[in-house]
Each structure stands twice: as structure tokens, then as C-alpha cells.
């Protein structure tokens, strides 16, 4: 009887030792103590696909502002495509080879909607001058068509390059401004949380026309420096908007690219002073 009791106690001791041992290490009977430093085994590598890249579609990407936006977006590592009536770009810069160029007319057939496949954000630089009816179509109807199609395709963010008010000029270019404002209204309706409207005034920079480069910054840059410090003049009735400072095309491109890809960029209207402010924040 005594030998059985001793044998049972020895068996229990072995079980106790085994229970306190894990992977060759002895653990204290108190759960919060470890006799040896705990070693974390290397985690198993899983074949997890990388997150999908952002794809940006620039409407009018072969124009003055649009081409700068394409280049800025490429510098940010985005997959960039452009849609315009002429299709391919006439630019010979090396970065243009990295843009997918689509040809289409926002006012005619719906074949251009294929350019929205897989797109996560859109920036529209579509606009133009002419008769009042033409200006309304190109600035208003064309952009409204694009906004509605983008919303249907599930695009996350849409940035529209609009224009600042210029007081009396609004009446002289009635179709231009009425078209712009109609597009703005549609954008804020369809993209209440991801729609951004940039309202620059005169946009300056080096503009390429054929083989000629026009240095618009020669005039625009000094005016920008002077007028951005004369903001109170902008409040004068009727003529005040004429004192709206010009803005560099690079600044517009940087802010537009950020607004199209940054989910915390505030939706709504950004005037020329806001464009300058955001650009300065990004340059710090």
C-alpha cells in the first residue's frame, strides 16, 4: 500500500514537471513568470497581395494645366491616364511616355467611359472659350457628363479646376461662368465628401505652344507677389475681383494631385488664397 502511494506521488511529480515544460523551457507554476526570456518565433510569410495602386484620370491632360498635373501625379507614384479629344500628347518630354492617353469627346458618344475603368480619382481641366452656348457646353455640360459617369463607376474623388470670379468679366463671359458654376453644383451633389473645386485666377508658368515656349511667369510671378499682399482690395464691389492674384501652374498641379489622392483633404471650394496656402504647406 505504501509503495503504491509513493509510486502515485512520483507519477504526479512527473506530470507536474511536464506541464511546466514547454519547448524545452521550464515555466514557473505561476502563469506570470518565465524562467527564461520568452523568444518569439519568426512569423510565417503569407502571400498577401499588395494594396491596389491609385489610378488617376486627368481630363484634358495634354493641355497647359493638365500636363503639369500628369507630371506631378507621376512624381507621386500614381498610375496616370488622360482623356482628351485629340488623344495622345504632342509633348516630347520623357514623362509623357508613362501616361496612358485616351481619345474621346465628353459631349458625344459614351465610348470614352471605358477610360474610367479601374480609376480611383479624376481631375478635370476641361474648359474653353467661344460663344456663350459653346462655353456653357464645354465648361458645364462636358464636365457634368464626366462627373455623373465617374459617380456611376464608383470613383472615390473628383477634383474640378474651375475659375475665380472676376466681377464684371463674369457678365462678359456669361456662358463660361454659368457653365463652370453648373459643373460645380453637380460635383458637390454627386461627390459631397470627395469633391474638390479649385478656383484659381490667372494661371502662369511656361506654356508650350507647338515648338514655342511662352514664359507667362515673367508677368504672372511679379503680379502674384504683389497682389497676394493686397487681399483687402479683392473685397471692393464690382472691380475687387480684378485684384485676384495669379497663381503658378505648378502650385495648382500639386494641390490638385493632393486633393485627388488625400482622403483627408477637405471637400468643397478652394479659392486662390487656399491654393497658395496648401502649396506652401506642401513645400515646407
Tab-separated table of N, CA and C in Angstrom, residues 70-179:
chain	number	residue	atom	x	y	z
A	70	UNK	N	-0.439	65.828	-64.785
A	70	UNK	CA	0.021	64.472	-65.118
A	70	UNK	C	1.429	64.243	-64.595
A	71	UNK	N	2.295	65.195	-64.824
A	71	UNK	CA	3.690	65.050	-64.385
A	71	UNK	C	3.792	65.004	-62.864
A	72	UNK	N	3.025	65.840	-62.181
A	72	UNK	CA	3.036	65.845	-60.720
A	72	UNK	C	2.519	64.516	-60.172
A	73	UNK	N	1.461	63.984	-60.784
A	73	UNK	CA	0.896	62.712	-60.328
A	73	UNK	C	1.879	61.563	-60.539
A	74	UNK	N	2.587	61.572	-61.653
A	74	UNK	CA	3.605	60.543	-61.895
A	74	UNK	C	4.710	60.621	-60.849
A	75	UNK	N	5.094	61.830	-60.482
A	75	UNK	CA	6.114	62.004	-59.449
A	75	UNK	C	5.652	61.455	-58.108
A	76	UNK	N	4.343	61.393	-57.913
A	76	UNK	CA	3.785	60.847	-56.676
A	76	UNK	C	3.618	59.332	-56.736
A	77	UNK	N	4.002	58.747	-57.860
A	77	UNK	CA	3.925	57.297	-57.994
A	77	UNK	C	2.574	56.766	-58.409
A	78	UNK	N	1.730	57.620	-58.967
A	78	UNK	CA	0.391	57.194	-59.366
A	78	UNK	C	0.389	56.601	-60.770
A	79	UNK	N	-0.591	55.762	-61.023
A	79	UNK	CA	-0.862	55.264	-62.369
A	79	UNK	C	-1.729	56.328	-63.033
A	80	UNK	N	-1.222	56.967	-64.090
A	80	UNK	CA	-1.877	58.136	-64.664
A	80	UNK	C	-2.365	57.882	-66.089
A	81	UNK	N	-3.597	58.310	-66.347
A	81	UNK	CA	-4.170	58.258	-67.696
A	81	UNK	C	-4.778	59.615	-68.011
A	82	UNK	N	-4.929	59.889	-69.300
A	82	UNK	CA	-5.511	61.157	-69.727
A	82	UNK	C	-6.575	60.896	-70.784
A	83	UNK	N	-7.596	61.726	-70.775
A	83	UNK	CA	-8.650	61.663	-71.796
A	83	UNK	C	-8.818	63.041	-72.402
A	84	UNK	N	-8.757	63.117	-73.723
A	84	UNK	CA	-8.949	64.388	-74.418
A	84	UNK	C	-9.449	64.105	-75.829
A	85	UNK	N	-9.897	65.141	-76.521
A	85	UNK	CA	-10.415	64.957	-77.876
A	85	UNK	C	-9.315	64.589	-78.865
A	86	UNK	N	-8.109	65.023	-78.590
A	86	UNK	CA	-7.003	64.719	-79.513
A	86	UNK	C	-6.288	63.421	-79.171
A	87	UNK	N	-6.512	62.908	-77.968
A	87	UNK	CA	-5.871	61.659	-77.577
A	87	UNK	C	-4.457	61.874	-77.102
A	88	UNK	N	-3.474	61.404	-77.860
A	88	UNK	CA	-2.074	61.481	-77.463
A	88	UNK	C	-1.571	62.888	-77.292
A	89	UNK	N	-0.505	63.006	-76.519
A	89	UNK	CA	0.082	64.304	-76.245
A	89	UNK	C	1.091	64.685	-77.321
A	90	UNK	N	1.185	65.987	-77.572
A	90	UNK	CA	2.174	66.497	-78.517
A	90	UNK	C	3.486	66.813	-77.810
A	91	UNK	N	3.501	66.614	-76.497
A	91	UNK	CA	4.702	66.892	-75.714
A	91	UNK	C	5.759	65.820	-75.967
A	92	UNK	N	7.002	66.236	-75.983
A	92	UNK	CA	8.099	65.302	-76.224
A	92	UNK	C	8.882	65.005	-74.947
A	93	UNK	N	8.356	65.443	-73.816
A	93	UNK	CA	9.029	65.176	-72.543
A	93	UNK	C	8.974	63.684	-72.222
A	94	UNK	N	10.003	63.193	-71.560
A	94	UNK	CA	10.110	61.755	-71.283
A	94	UNK	C	8.966	61.238	-70.414
A	95	UNK	N	8.459	62.065	-69.483
A	95	UNK	CA	7.407	61.597	-68.586
A	95	UNK	C	6.121	61.262	-69.329
A	96	UNK	N	5.891	61.896	-70.498
A	96	UNK	CA	4.653	61.684	-71.254
A	96	UNK	C	4.501	60.234	-71.695
A	97	UNK	N	5.615	59.513	-71.802
A	97	UNK	CA	5.562	58.103	-72.212
A	97	UNK	C	4.958	57.217	-71.122
A	98	UNK	N	4.903	57.727	-69.916
A	98	UNK	CA	4.376	56.941	-68.797
A	98	UNK	C	2.895	57.189	-68.548
A	99	UNK	N	2.270	57.998	-69.397
A	99	UNK	CA	0.837	58.279	-69.287
A	99	UNK	C	0.082	57.469	-70.337
A	100	UNK	N	-1.049	56.904	-69.937
A	100	UNK	CA	-1.921	56.219	-70.886
A	100	UNK	C	-2.865	57.251	-71.496
A	101	UNK	N	-2.778	57.444	-72.808
A	101	UNK	CA	-3.546	58.503	-73.475
A	101	UNK	C	-4.792	57.932	-74.134
A	102	UNK	N	-5.955	58.439	-73.729
A	102	UNK	CA	-7.237	58.021	-74.303
A	102	UNK	C	-7.808	59.154	-75.148
A	103	UNK	N	-8.498	58.786	-76.207
A	103	UNK	CA	-9.156	59.765	-77.063
A	103	UNK	C	-10.664	59.660	-76.891
A	104	UNK	N	-11.331	60.789	-76.678
A	104	UNK	CA	-12.776	60.766	-76.502
A	104	UNK	C	-13.341	62.164	-76.349
A	105	UNK	N	-14.630	62.275	-76.597
A	105	UNK	CA	-15.327	63.552	-76.507
A	105	UNK	C	-16.435	63.431	-75.474
A	106	UNK	N	-16.337	64.206	-74.410
A	106	UNK	CA	-17.316	64.140	-73.327
A	106	UNK	C	-18.700	64.589	-73.754
A	107	UNK	N	-18.820	65.211	-74.925
A	107	UNK	CA	-20.108	65.718	-75.400
A	107	UNK	C	-20.779	64.792	-76.404
A	108	UNK	N	-20.083	63.723	-76.821
A	108	UNK	CA	-20.675	62.866	-77.860
A	108	UNK	C	-20.911	61.452	-77.352
A	109	UNK	N	-20.277	60.474	-77.972
A	109	UNK	CA	-20.553	59.074	-77.646
A	109	UNK	C	-20.094	58.732	-76.240
A	110	UNK	N	-20.540	57.554	-75.776
A	110	UNK	CA	-20.186	57.118	-74.429
A	110	UNK	C	-18.985	56.177	-74.427
A	111	UNK	N	-18.319	56.031	-75.553
A	111	UNK	CA	-17.178	55.124	-75.618
A	111	UNK	C	-16.045	55.563	-74.689
A	112	UNK	N	-15.977	56.872	-74.402
A	112	UNK	CA	-14.916	57.393	-73.542
A	112	UNK	C	-15.032	56.891	-72.108
A	113	UNK	N	-16.202	56.366	-71.731
A	113	UNK	CA	-16.406	55.912	-70.355
A	113	UNK	C	-15.504	54.729	-69.996
A	114	UNK	N	-14.989	54.026	-71.016
A	114	UNK	CA	-14.072	52.920	-70.750
A	114	UNK	C	-12.796	53.426	-70.084
A	115	UNK	N	-12.469	54.678	-70.313
A	115	UNK	CA	-11.269	55.251	-69.699
A	115	UNK	C	-11.399	55.334	-68.181
A	116	UNK	N	-12.626	55.206	-67.650
A	116	UNK	CA	-12.856	55.267	-66.214
A	116	UNK	C	-12.676	53.915	-65.525
A	117	UNK	N	-12.463	52.857	-66.280
A	117	UNK	CA	-12.305	51.531	-65.685
A	117	UNK	C	-11.099	51.491	-64.748
A	118	UNK	N	-11.337	51.094	-63.510
A	118	UNK	CA	-10.269	50.978	-62.532
A	118	UNK	C	-9.765	52.285	-61.962
A	119	UNK	N	-10.386	53.392	-62.338
A	119	UNK	CA	-9.940	54.712	-61.889
A	119	UNK	C	-10.448	54.979	-60.465
A	120	UNK	N	-9.573	55.494	-59.604
A	120	UNK	CA	-9.949	55.818	-58.234
A	120	UNK	C	-10.197	57.315	-58.036
A	121	UNK	N	-9.606	58.140	-58.891
A	121	UNK	CA	-9.823	59.584	-58.778
A	121	UNK	C	-9.709	60.254	-60.140
A	122	UNK	N	-10.393	61.387	-60.274
A	122	UNK	CA	-10.424	62.131	-61.540
A	122	UNK	C	-10.104	63.590	-61.268
A	123	UNK	N	-9.343	64.191	-62.167
A	123	UNK	CA	-9.127	65.642	-62.145
A	123	UNK	C	-9.532	66.181	-63.510
A	124	UNK	N	-10.450	67.123	-63.532
A	124	UNK	CA	-10.907	67.687	-64.799
A	124	UNK	C	-10.339	69.078	-65.027
A	125	UNK	N	-9.682	69.229	-66.176
A	125	UNK	CA	-9.163	70.538	-66.606
A	125	UNK	C	-9.906	71.010	-67.849
A	126	UNK	N	-11.065	70.408	-68.113
A	126	UNK	CA	-11.819	70.708	-69.324
A	126	UNK	C	-12.425	72.109	-69.246
A	127	UNK	N	-12.210	72.892	-70.275
A	127	UNK	CA	-12.771	74.243	-70.337
A	127	UNK	C	-12.368	74.914	-71.638
A	128	UNK	N	-13.002	76.016	-71.939
A	128	UNK	CA	-12.679	76.705	-73.179
A	128	UNK	C	-13.512	77.955	-73.361
A	129	UNK	N	-13.185	78.691	-74.424
A	129	UNK	CA	-13.869	79.947	-74.728
A	129	UNK	C	-14.492	79.877	-76.116
A	130	UNK	N	-15.439	80.785	-76.365
A	130	UNK	CA	-16.140	80.847	-77.641
A	130	UNK	C	-17.440	81.595	-77.454
A	131	UNK	N	-18.463	81.169	-78.176
A	131	UNK	CA	-19.790	81.767	-77.989
A	131	UNK	C	-20.329	81.338	-76.631
A	132	UNK	N	-21.349	82.035	-76.151
A	132	UNK	CA	-21.911	81.689	-74.845
A	132	UNK	C	-22.437	80.261	-74.810
A	133	UNK	N	-23.101	79.841	-75.887
A	133	UNK	CA	-23.632	78.471	-75.910
A	133	UNK	C	-22.511	77.438	-75.903
A	134	UNK	N	-21.456	77.725	-76.664
A	134	UNK	CA	-20.321	76.788	-76.706
A	134	UNK	C	-19.625	76.737	-75.347
A	135	UNK	N	-19.418	77.912	-74.738
A	135	UNK	CA	-18.730	77.950	-73.449
A	135	UNK	C	-19.515	77.200	-72.381
A	136	UNK	N	-20.850	77.292	-72.450
A	136	UNK	CA	-21.637	76.559	-71.455
A	136	UNK	C	-21.472	75.051	-71.647
A	137	UNK	N	-21.448	74.621	-72.910
A	137	UNK	CA	-21.310	73.190	-73.181
A	137	UNK	C	-19.965	72.638	-72.728
A	138	UNK	N	-18.886	73.336	-73.105
A	138	UNK	CA	-17.553	72.806	-72.830
A	138	UNK	C	-17.177	72.930	-71.358
A	139	UNK	N	-17.626	74.013	-70.708
A	139	UNK	CA	-17.306	74.214	-69.292
A	139	UNK	C	-18.329	73.575	-68.366
A	140	UNK	N	-19.577	73.519	-68.830
A	140	UNK	CA	-20.632	72.970	-67.993
A	140	UNK	C	-21.016	71.548	-68.349
A	141	UNK	N	-21.684	71.377	-69.509
A	141	UNK	CA	-22.233	70.072	-69.889
A	141	UNK	C	-21.173	68.969	-69.943
A	142	UNK	N	-20.034	69.253	-70.554
A	142	UNK	CA	-18.980	68.238	-70.669
A	142	UNK	C	-18.521	67.767	-69.296
A	143	UNK	N	-18.322	68.683	-68.375
A	143	UNK	CA	-17.875	68.311	-67.032
A	143	UNK	C	-18.977	67.613	-66.244
A	144	UNK	N	-20.203	68.034	-66.443
A	144	UNK	CA	-21.328	67.367	-65.768
A	144	UNK	C	-21.424	65.920	-66.225
A	145	UNK	N	-21.250	65.686	-67.526
A	145	UNK	CA	-21.258	64.308	-68.034
A	145	UNK	C	-20.160	63.478	-67.381
A	146	UNK	N	-18.986	64.063	-67.234
A	146	UNK	CA	-17.867	63.352	-66.625
A	146	UNK	C	-18.121	63.062	-65.151
A	147	UNK	N	-18.681	64.026	-64.450
A	147	UNK	CA	-18.969	63.851	-63.019
A	147	UNK	C	-19.975	62.737	-62.797
A	148	UNK	N	-21.025	62.712	-63.601
A	148	UNK	CA	-22.054	61.679	-63.448
A	148	UNK	C	-21.497	60.297	-63.785
A	149	UNK	N	-20.703	60.216	-64.839
A	149	UNK	CA	-20.127	58.927	-65.225
A	149	UNK	C	-19.165	58.429	-64.154
A	150	UNK	N	-18.372	59.329	-63.581
A	150	UNK	CA	-17.425	58.943	-62.539
A	150	UNK	C	-18.159	58.435	-61.300
A	151	UNK	N	-19.251	59.091	-60.939
A	151	UNK	CA	-20.034	58.651	-59.784
A	151	UNK	C	-20.619	57.267	-60.025
A	152	UNK	N	-21.094	57.020	-61.239
A	152	UNK	CA	-21.655	55.708	-61.575
A	152	UNK	C	-20.597	54.615	-61.533
A	153	UNK	N	-19.370	54.962	-61.864
A	153	UNK	CA	-18.269	53.990	-61.888
A	153	UNK	C	-17.664	53.757	-60.502
A	154	UNK	N	-18.123	54.503	-59.514
A	154	UNK	CA	-17.608	54.323	-58.164
A	154	UNK	C	-16.283	55.010	-57.877
A	155	UNK	N	-15.965	56.048	-58.654
A	155	UNK	CA	-14.739	56.818	-58.415
A	155	UNK	C	-14.826	57.460	-57.031
A	156	UNK	N	-13.718	57.452	-56.293
A	156	UNK	CA	-13.715	57.943	-54.916
A	156	UNK	C	-13.683	59.464	-54.820
A	157	UNK	N	-12.803	60.086	-55.625
A	157	UNK	CA	-12.608	61.533	-55.501
A	157	UNK	C	-12.593	62.188	-56.876
A	158	UNK	N	-13.089	63.416	-56.925
A	158	UNK	CA	-13.154	64.149	-58.190
A	158	UNK	C	-12.750	65.599	-57.913
A	159	UNK	N	-11.738	66.068	-58.640
A	159	UNK	CA	-11.261	67.439	-58.500
A	159	UNK	C	-11.553	68.188	-59.789
A	160	UNK	N	-12.139	69.357	-59.652
A	160	UNK	CA	-12.502	70.165	-60.815
A	160	UNK	C	-11.733	71.478	-60.801
A	161	UNK	N	-10.985	71.738	-61.872
A	161	UNK	CA	-10.276	73.007	-62.000
A	161	UNK	C	-11.256	74.026	-62.575
A	162	UNK	N	-11.792	74.855	-61.724
A	162	UNK	CA	-12.784	75.854	-62.123
A	162	UNK	C	-12.083	77.198	-62.316
A	163	UNK	N	-12.729	78.278	-61.951
A	163	UNK	CA	-12.133	79.609	-62.143
A	163	UNK	C	-12.676	80.575	-61.109
A	164	UNK	N	-11.817	81.508	-60.709
A	164	UNK	CA	-12.223	82.542	-59.761
A	164	UNK	C	-13.170	83.528	-60.432
A	165	UNK	N	-14.021	84.143	-59.624
A	165	UNK	CA	-14.898	85.207	-60.132
A	165	UNK	C	-14.061	86.445	-60.439
A	166	UNK	N	-14.415	87.124	-61.530
A	166	UNK	CA	-13.702	88.345	-61.890
A	166	UNK	C	-14.647	89.533	-62.041
A	167	UNK	N	-15.729	89.515	-61.255
A	167	UNK	CA	-16.628	90.655	-61.247
A	167	UNK	C	-17.283	90.924	-62.589
A	168	UNK	N	-16.943	92.033	-63.199
A	168	UNK	CA	-17.536	92.435	-64.476
A	168	UNK	C	-17.267	91.412	-65.575
A	169	UNK	N	-16.139	90.725	-65.491
A	169	UNK	CA	-15.804	89.737	-66.514
A	169	UNK	C	-16.820	88.603	-66.551
A	170	UNK	N	-17.469	88.353	-65.416
A	170	UNK	CA	-18.472	87.290	-65.372
A	170	UNK	C	-19.630	87.559	-66.336
A	171	UNK	N	-19.958	88.828	-66.515
A	171	UNK	CA	-21.056	89.197	-67.414
A	171	UNK	C	-20.616	89.140	-68.872
A	172	UNK	N	-19.364	89.463	-69.111
A	172	UNK	CA	-18.853	89.412	-70.482
A	172	UNK	C	-18.656	87.967	-70.961
A	173	UNK	N	-18.390	87.076	-70.012
A	173	UNK	CA	-18.178	85.652	-70.330
A	173	UNK	C	-19.266	84.829	-69.646
A	174	UNK	N	-20.497	85.212	-69.896
A	174	UNK	CA	-21.638	84.618	-69.198
A	174	UNK	C	-21.690	83.107	-69.348
A	175	UNK	N	-21.567	82.598	-70.566
A	175	UNK	CA	-21.632	81.155	-70.786
A	175	UNK	C	-20.505	80.410	-70.090
A	176	UNK	N	-19.345	81.033	-70.034
A	176	UNK	CA	-18.173	80.434	-69.388
A	176	UNK	C	-18.434	80.213	-67.902
A	177	UNK	N	-18.859	81.271	-67.235
A	177	UNK	CA	-19.049	81.179	-65.787
A	177	UNK	C	-20.309	80.408	-65.407
A	178	UNK	N	-21.358	80.536	-66.193
A	178	UNK	CA	-22.562	79.756	-65.893
A	178	UNK	C	-22.282	78.266	-66.048
A	179	UNK	N	-21.488	77.914	-67.046
A	179	UNK	CA	-21.115	76.519	-67.227
A	179	UNK	C	-20.267	76.014	-66.071
